[in-house]
JSON list of C-alpha atoms in Angstrom, two decimals:
[
{"chain": "A", "resi": 1, "resn": "UNK", "atom": "CA", "xyz": [101.19, 69.90, 178.63]},
{"chain": "A", "resi": 2, "resn": "UNK", "atom": "CA", "xyz": [103.95, 71.85, 176.98]},
{"chain": "A", "resi": 3, "resn": "UNK", "atom": "CA", "xyz": [103.44, 69.97, 173.67]},
{"chain": "A", "resi": 4, "resn": "UNK", "atom": "CA", "xyz": [99.71, 70.75, 173.77]},
{"chain": "A", "resi": 5, "resn": "UNK", "atom": "CA", "xyz": [100.43, 74.44, 174.31]},
{"chain": "A", "resi": 6, "resn": "UNK", "atom": "CA", "xyz": [102.86, 74.48, 171.39]},
{"chain": "A", "resi": 7, "resn": "UNK", "atom": "CA", "xyz": [100.28, 72.73, 169.22]},
{"chain": "A", "resi": 8, "resn": "UNK", "atom": "CA", "xyz": [97.64, 75.37, 170.02]},
{"chain": "A", "resi": 9, "resn": "UNK", "atom": "CA", "xyz": [100.19, 78.11, 169.37]},
{"chain": "A", "resi": 10, "resn": "UNK", "atom": "CA", "xyz": [100.98, 76.69, 165.92]},
{"chain": "A", "resi": 11, "resn": "UNK", "atom": "CA", "xyz": [97.27, 76.39, 165.13]},
{"chain": "A", "resi": 12, "resn": "UNK", "atom": "CA", "xyz": [96.79, 80.02, 166.12]},
{"chain": "A", "resi": 13, "resn": "UNK", "atom": "CA", "xyz": [99.61, 81.19, 163.85]},
{"chain": "A", "resi": 14, "resn": "UNK", "atom": "CA", "xyz": [98.28, 79.13, 160.93]},
{"chain": "A", "resi": 15, "resn": "UNK", "atom": "CA", "xyz": [94.78, 80.53, 161.42]},
{"chain": "A", "resi": 16, "resn": "UNK", "atom": "CA", "xyz": [96.10, 84.11, 161.59]},
{"chain": "A", "resi": 17, "resn": "UNK", "atom": "CA", "xyz": [98.25, 83.61, 158.47]},
{"chain": "A", "resi": 18, "resn": "UNK", "atom": "CA", "xyz": [95.34, 82.17, 156.51]},
{"chain": "A", "resi": 19, "resn": "UNK", "atom": "CA", "xyz": [93.10, 85.07, 157.52]},
{"chain": "A", "resi": 20, "resn": "UNK", "atom": "CA", "xyz": [95.71, 87.62, 156.39]},
{"chain": "A", "resi": 21, "resn": "UNK", "atom": "CA", "xyz": [96.17, 85.88, 153.01]},
{"chain": "A", "resi": 22, "resn": "UNK", "atom": "CA", "xyz": [92.41, 85.80, 152.49]},
{"chain": "A", "resi": 23, "resn": "UNK", "atom": "CA", "xyz": [92.16, 89.49, 153.32]},
{"chain": "A", "resi": 24, "resn": "UNK", "atom": "CA", "xyz": [94.87, 90.27, 150.76]},
{"chain": "A", "resi": 25, "resn": "UNK", "atom": "CA", "xyz": [93.11, 88.29, 148.04]},
{"chain": "A", "resi": 26, "resn": "UNK", "atom": "CA", "xyz": [89.68, 89.83, 148.61]},
{"chain": "A", "resi": 27, "resn": "UNK", "atom": "CA", "xyz": [89.50, 93.28, 147.00]},
{"chain": "A", "resi": 28, "resn": "UNK", "atom": "CA", "xyz": [86.71, 95.76, 147.43]},
{"chain": "A", "resi": 29, "resn": "UNK", "atom": "CA", "xyz": [84.65, 95.84, 144.22]},
{"chain": "A", "resi": 30, "resn": "UNK", "atom": "CA", "xyz": [84.26, 99.18, 142.51]},
{"chain": "A", "resi": 31, "resn": "UNK", "atom": "CA", "xyz": [80.96, 100.94, 143.13]},
{"chain": "A", "resi": 32, "resn": "UNK", "atom": "CA", "xyz": [78.71, 100.27, 140.12]},
{"chain": "A", "resi": 33, "resn": "UNK", "atom": "CA", "xyz": [77.82, 103.95, 139.63]},
{"chain": "A", "resi": 34, "resn": "UNK", "atom": "CA", "xyz": [81.41, 105.14, 139.91]},
{"chain": "A", "resi": 35, "resn": "UNK", "atom": "CA", "xyz": [83.71, 105.86, 136.96]},
{"chain": "A", "resi": 36, "resn": "UNK", "atom": "CA", "xyz": [87.10, 104.45, 138.04]},
{"chain": "A", "resi": 37, "resn": "UNK", "atom": "CA", "xyz": [90.25, 106.42, 138.70]},
{"chain": "A", "resi": 38, "resn": "UNK", "atom": "CA", "xyz": [92.57, 106.28, 135.68]},
{"chain": "A", "resi": 39, "resn": "UNK", "atom": "CA", "xyz": [89.77, 106.54, 133.13]},
{"chain": "A", "resi": 40, "resn": "UNK", "atom": "CA", "xyz": [90.76, 108.76, 130.20]},
{"chain": "A", "resi": 41, "resn": "UNK", "atom": "CA", "xyz": [88.29, 110.85, 128.21]},
{"chain": "A", "resi": 42, "resn": "UNK", "atom": "CA", "xyz": [88.09, 113.85, 125.88]},
{"chain": "A", "resi": 43, "resn": "UNK", "atom": "CA", "xyz": [86.76, 117.34, 126.50]},
{"chain": "A", "resi": 44, "resn": "UNK", "atom": "CA", "xyz": [86.40, 120.39, 124.24]},
{"chain": "A", "resi": 45, "resn": "UNK", "atom": "CA", "xyz": [87.24, 123.92, 125.40]},
{"chain": "A", "resi": 46, "resn": "UNK", "atom": "CA", "xyz": [84.44, 126.51, 125.40]},
{"chain": "A", "resi": 47, "resn": "UNK", "atom": "CA", "xyz": [86.94, 129.34, 125.84]},
{"chain": "A", "resi": 48, "resn": "UNK", "atom": "CA", "xyz": [90.13, 130.52, 124.16]},
{"chain": "A", "resi": 49, "resn": "UNK", "atom": "CA", "xyz": [93.15, 130.20, 126.47]},
{"chain": "A", "resi": 50, "resn": "UNK", "atom": "CA", "xyz": [96.06, 132.46, 125.52]},
{"chain": "A", "resi": 51, "resn": "UNK", "atom": "CA", "xyz": [99.15, 132.81, 127.71]},
{"chain": "A", "resi": 52, "resn": "UNK", "atom": "CA", "xyz": [99.47, 136.49, 126.67]},
{"chain": "A", "resi": 53, "resn": "UNK", "atom": "CA", "xyz": [96.19, 137.25, 128.46]},
{"chain": "A", "resi": 54, "resn": "UNK", "atom": "CA", "xyz": [95.77, 134.49, 131.03]},
{"chain": "A", "resi": 55, "resn": "UNK", "atom": "CA", "xyz": [96.29, 135.02, 134.73]},
{"chain": "A", "resi": 56, "resn": "UNK", "atom": "CA", "xyz": [96.54, 132.51, 137.52]},
{"chain": "A", "resi": 57, "resn": "UNK", "atom": "CA", "xyz": [93.07, 131.74, 138.86]},
{"chain": "A", "resi": 58, "resn": "UNK", "atom": "CA", "xyz": [91.30, 132.55, 135.58]},
{"chain": "A", "resi": 59, "resn": "UNK", "atom": "CA", "xyz": [88.18, 130.40, 135.21]},
{"chain": "A", "resi": 60, "resn": "UNK", "atom": "CA", "xyz": [87.25, 128.60, 132.03]},
{"chain": "A", "resi": 61, "resn": "UNK", "atom": "CA", "xyz": [84.68, 126.10, 130.88]},
{"chain": "A", "resi": 62, "resn": "UNK", "atom": "CA", "xyz": [84.64, 123.05, 128.62]},
{"chain": "A", "resi": 63, "resn": "UNK", "atom": "CA", "xyz": [82.26, 120.28, 127.65]},
{"chain": "A", "resi": 64, "resn": "UNK", "atom": "CA", "xyz": [82.49, 116.51, 127.43]},
{"chain": "A", "resi": 65, "resn": "UNK", "atom": "CA", "xyz": [83.43, 115.41, 123.92]},
{"chain": "A", "resi": 66, "resn": "UNK", "atom": "CA", "xyz": [82.35, 111.80, 124.58]},
{"chain": "A", "resi": 67, "resn": "UNK", "atom": "CA", "xyz": [80.13, 109.86, 126.97]},
{"chain": "A", "resi": 68, "resn": "UNK", "atom": "CA", "xyz": [81.50, 108.84, 130.36]},
{"chain": "A", "resi": 69, "resn": "UNK", "atom": "CA", "xyz": [80.11, 105.43, 131.32]},
{"chain": "A", "resi": 70, "resn": "UNK", "atom": "CA", "xyz": [80.18, 103.76, 134.76]},
{"chain": "A", "resi": 71, "resn": "UNK", "atom": "CA", "xyz": [80.38, 99.94, 135.18]},
{"chain": "A", "resi": 72, "resn": "UNK", "atom": "CA", "xyz": [76.59, 99.65, 135.61]},
{"chain": "A", "resi": 73, "resn": "UNK", "atom": "CA", "xyz": [75.94, 101.66, 132.45]},
{"chain": "A", "resi": 74, "resn": "UNK", "atom": "CA", "xyz": [75.19, 104.94, 134.20]},
{"chain": "A", "resi": 75, "resn": "UNK", "atom": "CA", "xyz": [76.26, 107.67, 131.81]},
{"chain": "A", "resi": 76, "resn": "UNK", "atom": "CA", "xyz": [77.34, 111.28, 131.87]},
{"chain": "A", "resi": 77, "resn": "UNK", "atom": "CA", "xyz": [76.49, 112.22, 128.27]},
{"chain": "A", "resi": 78, "resn": "UNK", "atom": "CA", "xyz": [78.72, 114.18, 125.94]},
{"chain": "A", "resi": 79, "resn": "UNK", "atom": "CA", "xyz": [78.10, 117.91, 125.94]},
{"chain": "A", "resi": 80, "resn": "UNK", "atom": "CA", "xyz": [77.84, 118.22, 129.72]},
{"chain": "A", "resi": 81, "resn": "UNK", "atom": "CA", "xyz": [79.60, 121.29, 131.11]},
{"chain": "A", "resi": 82, "resn": "UNK", "atom": "CA", "xyz": [82.93, 121.20, 132.96]},
{"chain": "A", "resi": 83, "resn": "UNK", "atom": "CA", "xyz": [84.36, 124.09, 134.97]},
{"chain": "A", "resi": 84, "resn": "UNK", "atom": "CA", "xyz": [88.03, 124.66, 135.72]},
{"chain": "A", "resi": 85, "resn": "UNK", "atom": "CA", "xyz": [90.66, 127.28, 136.41]},
{"chain": "A", "resi": 86, "resn": "UNK", "atom": "CA", "xyz": [94.25, 128.13, 135.45]},
{"chain": "A", "resi": 87, "resn": "UNK", "atom": "CA", "xyz": [96.58, 126.99, 138.24]},
{"chain": "A", "resi": 88, "resn": "UNK", "atom": "CA", "xyz": [99.70, 128.57, 136.73]},
{"chain": "A", "resi": 89, "resn": "UNK", "atom": "CA", "xyz": [100.75, 130.34, 133.55]},
{"chain": "A", "resi": 90, "resn": "UNK", "atom": "CA", "xyz": [104.08, 131.44, 132.08]},
{"chain": "A", "resi": 91, "resn": "UNK", "atom": "CA", "xyz": [104.60, 133.68, 129.07]},
{"chain": "A", "resi": 92, "resn": "UNK", "atom": "CA", "xyz": [107.50, 134.08, 126.65]},
{"chain": "A", "resi": 93, "resn": "UNK", "atom": "CA", "xyz": [109.82, 131.62, 124.96]},
{"chain": "A", "resi": 94, "resn": "UNK", "atom": "CA", "xyz": [108.79, 128.81, 127.31]},
{"chain": "A", "resi": 95, "resn": "UNK", "atom": "CA", "xyz": [105.09, 129.63, 127.40]},
{"chain": "A", "resi": 96, "resn": "UNK", "atom": "CA", "xyz": [103.11, 127.09, 129.40]},
{"chain": "A", "resi": 97, "resn": "UNK", "atom": "CA", "xyz": [99.91, 126.68, 131.38]},
{"chain": "A", "resi": 98, "resn": "UNK", "atom": "CA", "xyz": [98.62, 124.28, 134.02]},
{"chain": "A", "resi": 99, "resn": "UNK", "atom": "CA", "xyz": [94.89, 123.66, 134.06]},
{"chain": "A", "resi": 100, "resn": "UNK", "atom": "CA", "xyz": [92.90, 122.34, 137.01]},
{"chain": "A", "resi": 101, "resn": "UNK", "atom": "CA", "xyz": [89.31, 121.13, 137.00]},
{"chain": "A", "resi": 102, "resn": "UNK", "atom": "CA", "xyz": [86.65, 121.94, 139.58]},
{"chain": "A", "resi": 103, "resn": "UNK", "atom": "CA", "xyz": [83.35, 120.29, 138.74]},
{"chain": "A", "resi": 104, "resn": "UNK", "atom": "CA", "xyz": [81.31, 118.49, 136.11]},
{"chain": "A", "resi": 105, "resn": "UNK", "atom": "CA", "xyz": [77.58, 118.61, 135.44]},
{"chain": "A", "resi": 106, "resn": "UNK", "atom": "CA", "xyz": [76.48, 114.96, 135.47]},
{"chain": "A", "resi": 107, "resn": "UNK", "atom": "CA", "xyz": [72.91, 115.64, 134.37]},
{"chain": "A", "resi": 108, "resn": "UNK", "atom": "CA", "xyz": [71.72, 114.77, 137.88]},
{"chain": "A", "resi": 109, "resn": "UNK", "atom": "CA", "xyz": [73.77, 117.29, 139.81]},
{"chain": "A", "resi": 110, "resn": "UNK", "atom": "CA", "xyz": [77.27, 118.70, 139.86]},
{"chain": "A", "resi": 111, "resn": "UNK", "atom": "CA", "xyz": [80.18, 116.60, 141.13]},
{"chain": "A", "resi": 112, "resn": "UNK", "atom": "CA", "xyz": [83.81, 117.48, 141.96]},
{"chain": "A", "resi": 113, "resn": "UNK", "atom": "CA", "xyz": [86.18, 116.63, 139.11]},
{"chain": "A", "resi": 114, "resn": "UNK", "atom": "CA", "xyz": [89.80, 115.78, 139.90]},
{"chain": "A", "resi": 115, "resn": "UNK", "atom": "CA", "xyz": [91.67, 115.16, 136.65]},
{"chain": "A", "resi": 116, "resn": "UNK", "atom": "CA", "xyz": [94.95, 115.80, 134.83]},
{"chain": "A", "resi": 117, "resn": "UNK", "atom": "CA", "xyz": [95.52, 116.83, 131.20]},
{"chain": "A", "resi": 118, "resn": "UNK", "atom": "CA", "xyz": [97.38, 113.99, 129.46]},
{"chain": "A", "resi": 119, "resn": "UNK", "atom": "CA", "xyz": [97.19, 115.11, 125.84]},
{"chain": "A", "resi": 120, "resn": "UNK", "atom": "CA", "xyz": [96.24, 117.82, 123.37]},
{"chain": "A", "resi": 121, "resn": "UNK", "atom": "CA", "xyz": [95.24, 115.83, 120.27]},
{"chain": "A", "resi": 122, "resn": "UNK", "atom": "CA", "xyz": [95.64, 117.72, 117.02]},
{"chain": "A", "resi": 123, "resn": "UNK", "atom": "CA", "xyz": [97.39, 120.73, 118.57]},
{"chain": "A", "resi": 124, "resn": "UNK", "atom": "CA", "xyz": [100.83, 120.74, 116.95]},
{"chain": "A", "resi": 125, "resn": "UNK", "atom": "CA", "xyz": [101.98, 123.92, 118.70]},
{"chain": "A", "resi": 126, "resn": "UNK", "atom": "CA", "xyz": [101.92, 122.24, 122.12]},
{"chain": "A", "resi": 127, "resn": "UNK", "atom": "CA", "xyz": [104.20, 119.60, 123.59]},
{"chain": "A", "resi": 128, "resn": "UNK", "atom": "CA", "xyz": [102.85, 116.46, 125.19]},
{"chain": "A", "resi": 129, "resn": "UNK", "atom": "CA", "xyz": [101.81, 117.46, 128.76]},
{"chain": "A", "resi": 130, "resn": "UNK", "atom": "CA", "xyz": [104.19, 116.43, 131.53]},
{"chain": "A", "resi": 131, "resn": "UNK", "atom": "CA", "xyz": [103.31, 114.23, 134.52]},
{"chain": "A", "resi": 132, "resn": "UNK", "atom": "CA", "xyz": [101.58, 117.12, 136.27]},
{"chain": "A", "resi": 133, "resn": "UNK", "atom": "CA", "xyz": [99.53, 117.97, 133.19]},
{"chain": "A", "resi": 134, "resn": "UNK", "atom": "CA", "xyz": [101.38, 121.18, 132.32]},
{"chain": "A", "resi": 135, "resn": "UNK", "atom": "CA", "xyz": [100.98, 122.20, 128.67]},
{"chain": "A", "resi": 136, "resn": "UNK", "atom": "CA", "xyz": [104.01, 123.88, 127.05]},
{"chain": "A", "resi": 137, "resn": "UNK", "atom": "CA", "xyz": [104.47, 125.54, 123.68]},
{"chain": "A", "resi": 138, "resn": "UNK", "atom": "CA", "xyz": [106.80, 123.86, 121.22]},
{"chain": "A", "resi": 139, "resn": "UNK", "atom": "CA", "xyz": [109.75, 125.86, 119.94]},
{"chain": "A", "resi": 140, "resn": "UNK", "atom": "CA", "xyz": [109.77, 127.07, 116.36]},
{"chain": "A", "resi": 141, "resn": "UNK", "atom": "CA", "xyz": [110.68, 124.21, 114.04]},
{"chain": "A", "resi": 142, "resn": "UNK", "atom": "CA", "xyz": [113.65, 124.42, 111.64]},
{"chain": "A", "resi": 143, "resn": "UNK", "atom": "CA", "xyz": [111.25, 124.40, 108.72]},
{"chain": "A", "resi": 144, "resn": "UNK", "atom": "CA", "xyz": [109.31, 127.30, 110.20]},
{"chain": "A", "resi": 145, "resn": "UNK", "atom": "CA", "xyz": [112.53, 129.24, 110.83]},
{"chain": "A", "resi": 146, "resn": "UNK", "atom": "CA", "xyz": [113.56, 128.73, 107.18]},
{"chain": "A", "resi": 147, "resn": "UNK", "atom": "CA", "xyz": [110.13, 129.84, 105.95]},
{"chain": "A", "resi": 148, "resn": "UNK", "atom": "CA", "xyz": [110.18, 133.00, 108.07]},
{"chain": "A", "resi": 149, "resn": "UNK", "atom": "CA", "xyz": [113.75, 133.82, 107.06]},
{"chain": "A", "resi": 150, "resn": "UNK", "atom": "CA", "xyz": [112.88, 133.26, 103.37]},
{"chain": "A", "resi": 151, "resn": "UNK", "atom": "CA", "xyz": [109.99, 135.70, 103.55]},
{"chain": "A", "resi": 152, "resn": "UNK", "atom": "CA", "xyz": [112.23, 138.27, 105.23]},
{"chain": "A", "resi": 153, "resn": "UNK", "atom": "CA", "xyz": [114.93, 137.72, 102.63]},
{"chain": "A", "resi": 154, "resn": "UNK", "atom": "CA", "xyz": [112.47, 138.30, 99.79]},
{"chain": "A", "resi": 155, "resn": "UNK", "atom": "CA", "xyz": [111.19, 141.53, 101.29]},
{"chain": "A", "resi": 156, "resn": "UNK", "atom": "CA", "xyz": [114.74, 142.70, 102.03]},
{"chain": "A", "resi": 157, "resn": "UNK", "atom": "CA", "xyz": [115.93, 141.93, 98.51]},
{"chain": "A", "resi": 158, "resn": "UNK", "atom": "CA", "xyz": [113.06, 143.87, 97.00]},
{"chain": "A", "resi": 159, "resn": "UNK", "atom": "CA", "xyz": [113.80, 146.89, 99.15]},
{"chain": "A", "resi": 160, "resn": "UNK", "atom": "CA", "xyz": [117.55, 146.64, 98.52]},
{"chain": "A", "resi": 161, "resn": "UNK", "atom": "CA", "xyz": [117.09, 146.39, 94.75]},
{"chain": "A", "resi": 162, "resn": "UNK", "atom": "CA", "xyz": [114.97, 149.52, 94.72]},
{"chain": "A", "resi": 163, "resn": "UNK", "atom": "CA", "xyz": [117.64, 151.39, 96.65]},
{"chain": "A", "resi": 164, "resn": "UNK", "atom": "CA", "xyz": [120.89, 150.09, 95.14]},
{"chain": "A", "resi": 165, "resn": "UNK", "atom": "CA", "xyz": [120.38, 147.63, 92.32]},
{"chain": "A", "resi": 166, "resn": "UNK", "atom": "CA", "xyz": [121.86, 144.13, 92.36]},
{"chain": "A", "resi": 167, "resn": "UNK", "atom": "CA", "xyz": [124.35, 144.78, 95.14]},
{"chain": "A", "resi": 168, "resn": "UNK", "atom": "CA", "xyz": [121.64, 146.40, 97.22]},
{"chain": "A", "resi": 169, "resn": "UNK", "atom": "CA", "xyz": [119.38, 143.43, 96.63]},
{"chain": "A", "resi": 170, "resn": "UNK", "atom": "CA", "xyz": [122.02, 141.03, 97.99]},
{"chain": "A", "resi": 171, "resn": "UNK", "atom": "CA", "xyz": [122.61, 143.14, 101.08]},
{"chain": "A", "resi": 172, "resn": "UNK", "atom": "CA", "xyz": [118.91, 143.64, 101.58]},
{"chain": "A", "resi": 173, "resn": "UNK", "atom": "CA", "xyz": [118.27, 139.89, 101.31]},
{"chain": "A", "resi": 174, "resn": "UNK", "atom": "CA", "xyz": [120.77, 139.14, 104.08]},
{"chain": "A", "resi": 175, "resn": "UNK", "atom": "CA", "xyz": [119.41, 141.82, 106.38]},
{"chain": "A", "resi": 176, "resn": "UNK", "atom": "CA", "xyz": [115.85, 140.81, 105.61]},
{"chain": "A", "resi": 177, "resn": "UNK", "atom": "CA", "xyz": [116.49, 137.15, 106.37]},
{"chain": "A", "resi": 178, "resn": "UNK", "atom": "CA", "xyz": [117.90, 137.98, 109.79]},
{"chain": "A", "resi": 179, "resn": "UNK", "atom": "CA", "xyz": [115.15, 140.45, 110.56]},
{"chain": "A", "resi": 180, "resn": "UNK", "atom": "CA", "xyz": [112.49, 138.02, 109.39]},
{"chain": "A", "resi": 181, "resn": "UNK", "atom": "CA", "xyz": [113.79, 135.21, 111.57]},
{"chain": "A", "resi": 182, "resn": "UNK", "atom": "CA", "xyz": [113.99, 137.50, 114.61]},
{"chain": "A", "resi": 183, "resn": "UNK", "atom": "CA", "xyz": [110.49, 138.84, 114.03]},
{"chain": "A", "resi": 184, "resn": "UNK", "atom": "CA", "xyz": [109.17, 135.29, 113.69]},
{"chain": "A", "resi": 185, "resn": "UNK", "atom": "CA", "xyz": [110.75, 134.24, 116.97]},
{"chain": "A", "resi": 186, "resn": "UNK", "atom": "CA", "xyz": [109.39, 137.28, 118.79]},
{"chain": "A", "resi": 187, "resn": "UNK", "atom": "CA", "xyz": [105.85, 136.88, 117.46]},
{"chain": "A", "resi": 188, "resn": "UNK", "atom": "CA", "xyz": [105.73, 133.07, 117.69]},
{"chain": "A", "resi": 189, "resn": "UNK", "atom": "CA", "xyz": [106.51, 132.80, 121.37]},
{"chain": "A", "resi": 190, "resn": "UNK", "atom": "CA", "xyz": [103.22, 132.24, 123.23]},
{"chain": "A", "resi": 191, "resn": "UNK", "atom": "CA", "xyz": [100.81, 129.36, 123.63]},
{"chain": "A", "resi": 192, "resn": "UNK", "atom": "CA", "xyz": [97.20, 129.62, 122.51]},
{"chain": "A", "resi": 193, "resn": "UNK", "atom": "CA", "xyz": [94.52, 126.96, 122.86]},
{"chain": "A", "resi": 194, "resn": "UNK", "atom": "CA", "xyz": [91.66, 128.04, 120.64]},
{"chain": "A", "resi": 195, "resn": "UNK", "atom": "CA", "xyz": [88.01, 127.63, 121.53]},
{"chain": "A", "resi": 196, "resn": "UNK", "atom": "CA", "xyz": [87.07, 124.10, 120.48]},
{"chain": "A", "resi": 197, "resn": "UNK", "atom": "CA", "xyz": [90.52, 122.63, 121.23]},
{"chain": "A", "resi": 198, "resn": "UNK", "atom": "CA", "xyz": [90.24, 119.00, 122.38]},
{"chain": "A", "resi": 199, "resn": "UNK", "atom": "CA", "xyz": [92.04, 117.94, 125.57]},
{"chain": "A", "resi": 200, "resn": "UNK", "atom": "CA", "xyz": [92.52, 114.41, 126.86]},
{"chain": "A", "resi": 201, "resn": "UNK", "atom": "CA", "xyz": [92.03, 114.05, 130.63]},
{"chain": "A", "resi": 202, "resn": "UNK", "atom": "CA", "xyz": [92.74, 111.27, 133.13]},
{"chain": "A", "resi": 203, "resn": "UNK", "atom": "CA", "xyz": [90.62, 110.88, 136.26]},
{"chain": "A", "resi": 204, "resn": "UNK", "atom": "CA", "xyz": [92.80, 111.16, 139.36]},
{"chain": "A", "resi": 205, "resn": "UNK", "atom": "CA", "xyz": [89.91, 110.25, 141.66]},
{"chain": "A", "resi": 206, "resn": "UNK", "atom": "CA", "xyz": [86.83, 108.07, 141.07]},
{"chain": "A", "resi": 207, "resn": "UNK", "atom": "CA", "xyz": [83.84, 110.02, 139.76]},
{"chain": "A", "resi": 208, "resn": "UNK", "atom": "CA", "xyz": [80.45, 109.22, 141.24]},
{"chain": "A", "resi": 209, "resn": "UNK", "atom": "CA", "xyz": [77.45, 109.35, 138.91]},
{"chain": "A", "resi": 210, "resn": "UNK", "atom": "CA", "xyz": [74.46, 110.48, 141.02]},
{"chain": "A", "resi": 211, "resn": "UNK", "atom": "CA", "xyz": [71.23, 108.54, 140.73]},
{"chain": "A", "resi": 212, "resn": "UNK", "atom": "CA", "xyz": [68.10, 110.26, 139.56]}
]
């Protein structure tokens, strides 16, 4: 009797283990009209975004720069409007902005859009966005600093020569170089994304394409 009970107990455990393994192996298929989480795509800004004028909560719009296609072929065509807002903004030497997205026009109704900026292709003034999608301005490059200082030096030398000849030109060049570099740093300190700037986004939540 005891052996029979143990046998049934072992059978029960084997049946339970097999059921659990089967459940692990069977995954829920993605909905055919749903664009999967993790999909990356390009959009184009309809508005200029400038950290000198932006405020938290400022709304902006963009449009799809390429088609978004679901597994069954359902498509949100390029050109469809996207709405978003500025979640945070910082001005100055470390100018940065964080953009959030609210909705997308699918052509058959508006749907919530949850996505993160992962790139700013072609925009050399911006760093690669971080994990949260925050876009930050790059610092002035060494080449740019040299160019700005050279322009300042030239203007300073011209002014110094007019005032005091060769010696004045040398002094003026030195002062002008320093002033030019400082002016360049002070004027080249904010982040601007012009109208038409392309952003790369990653879906952080599946996007349903409504049926007609």
